[in-house]
PDB file of C-alpha atoms in Angstrom:
ATOM      1  CA  MET A   1      55.217 -18.775  45.386  1.00  0.00           C
ATOM      2  CA  LYS A   2      56.891 -21.885  43.956  1.00  0.00           C
ATOM      3  CA  LYS A   3      54.350 -22.070  41.115  1.00  0.00           C
ATOM      4  CA  ALA A   4      54.787 -18.363  40.333  1.00  0.00           C
ATOM      5  CA  PHE A   5      58.573 -18.775  40.119  1.00  0.00           C
ATOM      6  CA  LEU A   6      58.295 -21.816  37.849  1.00  0.00           C
ATOM      7  CA  LEU A   7      55.749 -20.025  35.658  1.00  0.00           C
ATOM      8  CA  LEU A   8      58.148 -17.090  35.329  1.00  0.00           C
ATOM      9  CA  MET A   9      60.948 -19.474  34.326  1.00  0.00           C
ATOM     10  CA  ALA A  10      58.628 -21.072  31.765  1.00  0.00           C
ATOM     11  CA  THR A  11      57.903 -17.774  30.036  1.00  0.00           C
ATOM     12  CA  VAL A  12      61.391 -16.249  30.026  1.00  0.00           C
ATOM     13  CA  GLY A  13      64.289 -18.102  28.468  1.00  0.00           C
ATOM     14  CA  PHE A  14      67.822 -16.765  28.355  1.00  0.00           C
ATOM     15  CA  VAL A  15      70.954 -17.255  26.371  1.00  0.00           C
ATOM     16  CA  TYR A  16      74.434 -16.889  27.791  1.00  0.00           C
ATOM     17  CA  THR A  17      77.110 -16.454  25.167  1.00  0.00           C
ATOM     18  CA  ILE A  18      80.830 -16.775  25.808  1.00  0.00           C
ATOM     19  CA  GLN A  19      82.963 -14.705  23.446  1.00  0.00           C
ATOM     20  CA  ALA A  20      86.067 -16.225  21.944  1.00  0.00           C
ATOM     21  CA  GLN A  21      87.711 -12.814  21.352  1.00  0.00           C
ATOM     22  CA  ASP A  22      86.742  -9.181  20.831  1.00  0.00           C
ATOM     23  CA  GLY A  23      83.635  -8.751  18.703  1.00  0.00           C
ATOM     24  CA  THR A  24      79.940  -9.434  18.991  1.00  0.00           C
ATOM     25  CA  GLN A  25      78.251 -12.419  20.593  1.00  0.00           C
ATOM     26  CA  THR A  26      77.424 -13.919  17.206  1.00  0.00           C
ATOM     27  CA  ASP A  27      80.899 -13.692  15.612  1.00  0.00           C
ATOM     28  CA  LYS A  28      82.646 -16.746  14.196  1.00  0.00           C
ATOM     29  CA  GLY A  29      84.523 -18.565  16.968  1.00  0.00           C
ATOM     30  CA  SER A  30      82.080 -17.622  19.767  1.00  0.00           C
ATOM     31  CA  TRP A  31      80.320 -20.203  21.923  1.00  0.00           C
ATOM     32  CA  LEU A  32      76.597 -20.265  22.680  1.00  0.00           C
ATOM     33  CA  ILE A  33      75.108 -21.724  25.858  1.00  0.00           C
ATOM     34  CA  GLU A  34      71.337 -21.711  26.384  1.00  0.00           C
ATOM     35  CA  ALA A  35      69.220 -22.743  29.338  1.00  0.00           C
ATOM     36  CA  ASN A  36      65.479 -23.142  28.915  1.00  0.00           C
ATOM     37  CA  THR A  37      62.385 -24.596  30.472  1.00  0.00           C
ATOM     38  CA  GLY A  38      61.125 -26.172  27.275  1.00  0.00           C
ATOM     39  CA  PHE A  39      57.357 -26.311  27.568  1.00  0.00           C
ATOM     40  CA  GLY A  40      57.544 -25.077  31.161  1.00  0.00           C
ATOM     41  CA  PHE A  41      55.601 -26.080  34.226  1.00  0.00           C
ATOM     42  CA  PHE A  42      51.856 -26.544  34.409  1.00  0.00           C
ATOM     43  CA  THR A  43      49.254 -28.195  36.586  1.00  0.00           C
ATOM     44  CA  SER A  44      45.809 -29.050  35.268  1.00  0.00           C
ATOM     45  CA  ASP A  45      43.185 -31.654  36.238  1.00  0.00           C
ATOM     46  CA  GLY A  46      45.611 -33.759  38.286  1.00  0.00           C
ATOM     47  CA  ILE A  47      48.404 -33.572  35.704  1.00  0.00           C
ATOM     48  CA  THR A  48      51.658 -31.883  36.684  1.00  0.00           C
ATOM     49  CA  SER A  49      54.416 -31.445  34.133  1.00  0.00           C
ATOM     50  CA  TRP A  50      57.741 -29.644  34.086  1.00  0.00           C
ATOM     51  CA  SER A  51      60.649 -29.504  31.705  1.00  0.00           C
ATOM     52  CA  ILE A  52      64.212 -28.192  31.716  1.00  0.00           C
ATOM     53  CA  GLY A  53      67.006 -28.294  29.175  1.00  0.00           C
ATOM     54  CA  THR A  54      70.268 -26.877  27.979  1.00  0.00           C
ATOM     55  CA  GLU A  55      71.780 -26.349  24.559  1.00  0.00           C
ATOM     56  CA  GLY A  56      75.228 -25.421  23.375  1.00  0.00           C
ATOM     57  CA  GLY A  57      76.604 -24.288  20.083  1.00  0.00           C
ATOM     58  CA  TYR A  58      79.609 -22.978  18.242  1.00  0.00           C
ATOM     59  CA  PHE A  59      79.548 -20.169  15.663  1.00  0.00           C
ATOM     60  CA  VAL A  60      81.104 -21.680  12.529  1.00  0.00           C
ATOM     61  CA  ALA A  61      80.530 -18.402  10.659  1.00  0.00           C
ATOM     62  CA  ASP A  62      79.401 -14.924  11.684  1.00  0.00           C
ATOM     63  CA  GLY A  63      75.786 -15.298  12.828  1.00  0.00           C
ATOM     64  CA  LEU A  64      75.580 -19.097  12.240  1.00  0.00           C
ATOM     65  CA  ALA A  65      75.871 -21.575  15.116  1.00  0.00           C
ATOM     66  CA  LEU A  66      75.676 -25.361  15.022  1.00  0.00           C
ATOM     67  CA  LYS A  67      73.889 -26.593  18.160  1.00  0.00           C
ATOM     68  CA  ALA A  68      73.214 -29.682  20.273  1.00  0.00           C
ATOM     69  CA  GLY A  69      71.091 -30.008  23.385  1.00  0.00           C
ATOM     70  CA  VAL A  70      69.542 -32.282  25.986  1.00  0.00           C
ATOM     71  CA  GLY A  71      66.465 -31.956  28.159  1.00  0.00           C
ATOM     72  CA  TYR A  72      64.398 -33.711  30.778  1.00  0.00           C
ATOM     73  CA  THR A  73      60.616 -33.725  31.232  1.00  0.00           C
ATOM     74  CA  SER A  74      58.595 -35.188  34.092  1.00  0.00           C
ATOM     75  CA  THR A  75      54.838 -35.649  33.939  1.00  0.00           C
ATOM     76  CA  SER A  76      52.757 -36.921  36.858  1.00  0.00           C
ATOM     77  CA  LEU A  77      49.145 -38.106  36.873  1.00  0.00           C
ATOM     78  CA  SER A  78      48.161 -37.758  40.521  1.00  0.00           C
ATOM     79  CA  ASP A  79      44.824 -39.609  40.101  1.00  0.00           C
ATOM     80  CA  PHE A  80      46.670 -42.757  38.949  1.00  0.00           C
ATOM     81  CA  ASP A  81      49.970 -42.356  40.847  1.00  0.00           C
ATOM     82  CA  ILE A  82      51.893 -42.474  37.544  1.00  0.00           C
ATOM     83  CA  THR A  83      55.051 -40.513  36.718  1.00  0.00           C
ATOM     84  CA  GLU A  84      56.606 -40.511  33.249  1.00  0.00           C
ATOM     85  CA  SER A  85      60.171 -39.296  32.654  1.00  0.00           C
ATOM     86  CA  ILE A  86      61.323 -38.341  29.170  1.00  0.00           C
ATOM     87  CA  LEU A  87      64.845 -37.565  27.987  1.00  0.00           C
ATOM     88  CA  THR A  88      65.003 -35.307  24.922  1.00  0.00           C
ATOM     89  CA  TYR A  89      67.816 -34.420  22.536  1.00  0.00           C
ATOM     90  CA  LYS A  90      68.261 -31.848  19.789  1.00  0.00           C
ATOM     91  CA  LEU A  91      70.651 -31.197  16.863  1.00  0.00           C
ATOM     92  CA  GLY A  92      70.368 -28.142  14.670  1.00  0.00           C
ATOM     93  CA  ALA A  93      71.528 -24.763  13.461  1.00  0.00           C
ATOM     94  CA  LYS A  94      70.718 -21.211  14.539  1.00  0.00           C
ATOM     95  CA  TYR A  95      71.207 -18.145  12.342  1.00  0.00           C
ATOM     96  CA  TYR A  96      71.000 -14.526  13.481  1.00  0.00           C
ATOM     97  CA  ILE A  97      69.555 -12.230  10.804  1.00  0.00           C
ATOM     98  CA  ILE A  98      71.118  -8.760  11.253  1.00  0.00           C
ATOM     99  CA  ASN A  99      72.491 -10.080  14.586  1.00  0.00           C
ATOM    100  CA  THR A 100      69.136  -9.638  16.383  1.00  0.00           C
ATOM    101  CA  ILE A 101      66.600 -12.017  14.801  1.00  0.00           C
ATOM    102  CA  PRO A 102      67.473 -15.644  15.589  1.00  0.00           C
ATOM    103  CA  VAL A 103      65.945 -18.371  13.415  1.00  0.00           C
ATOM    104  CA  GLN A 104      66.552 -22.023  14.144  1.00  0.00           C
ATOM    105  CA  ILE A 105      65.928 -25.361  12.475  1.00  0.00           C
ATOM    106  CA  ASP A 106      66.585 -28.632  14.261  1.00  0.00           C
ATOM    107  CA  VAL A 107      65.668 -32.253  14.741  1.00  0.00           C
ATOM    108  CA  THR A 108      64.359 -33.065  18.208  1.00  0.00           C
ATOM    109  CA  GLY A 109      63.800 -36.545  19.566  1.00  0.00           C
ATOM    110  CA  ALA A 110      62.696 -38.106  22.818  1.00  0.00           C
ATOM    111  CA  SER A 111      63.438 -41.335  24.609  1.00  0.00           C
ATOM    112  CA  ILE A 112      60.427 -42.761  26.439  1.00  0.00           C
ATOM    113  CA  LYS A 113      60.930 -45.867  28.561  1.00  0.00           C
ATOM    114  CA  ASP A 114      59.062 -48.951  27.282  1.00  0.00           C
ATOM    115  CA  ALA A 115      57.717 -47.115  24.197  1.00  0.00           C
ATOM    116  CA  ASN A 116      57.344 -49.042  20.915  1.00  0.00           C
ATOM    117  CA  GLU A 117      58.387 -45.925  19.005  1.00  0.00           C
ATOM    118  CA  ASN A 118      59.909 -42.690  20.232  1.00  0.00           C
ATOM    119  CA  PRO A 119      58.814 -39.298  18.885  1.00  0.00           C
ATOM    120  CA  LEU A 120      60.920 -37.318  16.422  1.00  0.00           C
ATOM    121  CA  TRP A 121      60.180 -33.751  15.302  1.00  0.00           C
ATOM    122  CA  LEU A 122      61.466 -31.162  12.867  1.00  0.00           C
ATOM    123  CA  GLY A 123      61.571 -27.914  14.837  1.00  0.00           C
ATOM    124  CA  LEU A 124      61.318 -24.379  13.466  1.00  0.00           C
ATOM    125  CA  GLN A 125      61.915 -21.438  15.776  1.00  0.00           C
ATOM    126  CA  GLY A 126      62.188 -17.659  15.496  1.00  0.00           C
ATOM    127  CA  GLY A 127      62.441 -14.748  17.878  1.00  0.00           C
ATOM    128  CA  TYR A 128      64.200 -11.551  18.817  1.00  0.00           C
ATOM    129  CA  ALA A 129      67.524 -11.235  20.660  1.00  0.00           C
ATOM    130  CA  ILE A 130      67.813  -8.521  23.306  1.00  0.00           C
ATOM    131  CA  PHE A 131      71.497  -8.257  24.178  1.00  0.00           C
ATOM    132  CA  ILE A 132      72.216  -7.311  27.783  1.00  0.00           C
ATOM    133  CA  GLY A 133      75.870  -6.469  28.207  1.00  0.00           C
ATOM    134  CA  ASP A 134      78.651  -8.295  26.404  1.00  0.00           C
ATOM    135  CA  MET A 135      77.765 -11.869  27.309  1.00  0.00           C
ATOM    136  CA  VAL A 136      74.019 -12.244  28.003  1.00  0.00           C
ATOM    137  CA  SER A 137      70.882 -11.955  25.916  1.00  0.00           C
ATOM    138  CA  ILE A 138      67.189 -12.687  26.371  1.00  0.00           C
ATOM    139  CA  GLU A 139      65.537 -14.304  23.369  1.00  0.00           C
ATOM    140  CA  PRO A 140      61.752 -14.519  23.475  1.00  0.00           C
ATOM    141  CA  GLY A 141      60.454 -16.508  20.540  1.00  0.00           C
ATOM    142  CA  LEU A 142      57.969 -18.915  19.014  1.00  0.00           C
ATOM    143  CA  ARG A 143      58.527 -22.563  18.095  1.00  0.00           C
ATOM    144  CA  TYR A 144      56.689 -25.089  15.944  1.00  0.00           C
ATOM    145  CA  ASN A 145      57.393 -28.836  15.956  1.00  0.00           C
ATOM    146  CA  LEU A 146      56.338 -30.953  12.974  1.00  0.00           C
ATOM    147  CA  SER A 147      56.048 -34.681  13.724  1.00  0.00           C
ATOM    148  CA  LEU A 148      58.301 -36.973  11.675  1.00  0.00           C
ATOM    149  CA  ASN A 149      56.637 -40.275  12.646  1.00  0.00           C
ATOM    150  CA  GLU A 150      53.102 -41.647  12.467  1.00  0.00           C
ATOM    151  CA  ASP A 151      52.638 -42.765  16.082  1.00  0.00           C
ATOM    152  CA  PHE A 152      53.267 -39.239  17.352  1.00  0.00           C
ATOM    153  CA  THR A 153      51.225 -36.821  15.257  1.00  0.00           C
ATOM    154  CA  ASP A 154      51.175 -33.024  15.324  1.00  0.00           C
ATOM    155  CA  GLU A 155      48.077 -33.218  17.521  1.00  0.00           C
ATOM    156  CA  GLY A 156      50.111 -34.637  20.407  1.00  0.00           C
ATOM    157  CA  ILE A 157      51.150 -37.934  21.951  1.00  0.00           C
TER     158      ILE A 157
END
């Protein structure tokens, strides 16, 4: 049951938007708060990994929010009794085309203990916003990260 719940959280992200005044969720002056599971939870061949994060933003113009976020990832290799913890951060902008199609560009980095170099990515994201009530939306989407350093290529770490 625990795995099913975590898998559900991994596939459904949500956005909670606080309105500054009357208007839509994406109007200038509104706040944006997002909670997500990043890459989610998975177990495969003795590797267990999970990730959680939060992002916040402020709409500087109608439909355009500047954002910042933090996240945490834990990966365990049960065969070797090794656990790696990674702190991630993100800075970027999100724009809502016709108030329902969010597109985002950001720079995402990670801090890995004892690493010679930490990864840095340019992230591109798009999706569809389904607004539920005045203050909540669900935003399924797709994301692509392009590596910005040689030690961490697009093929993975």
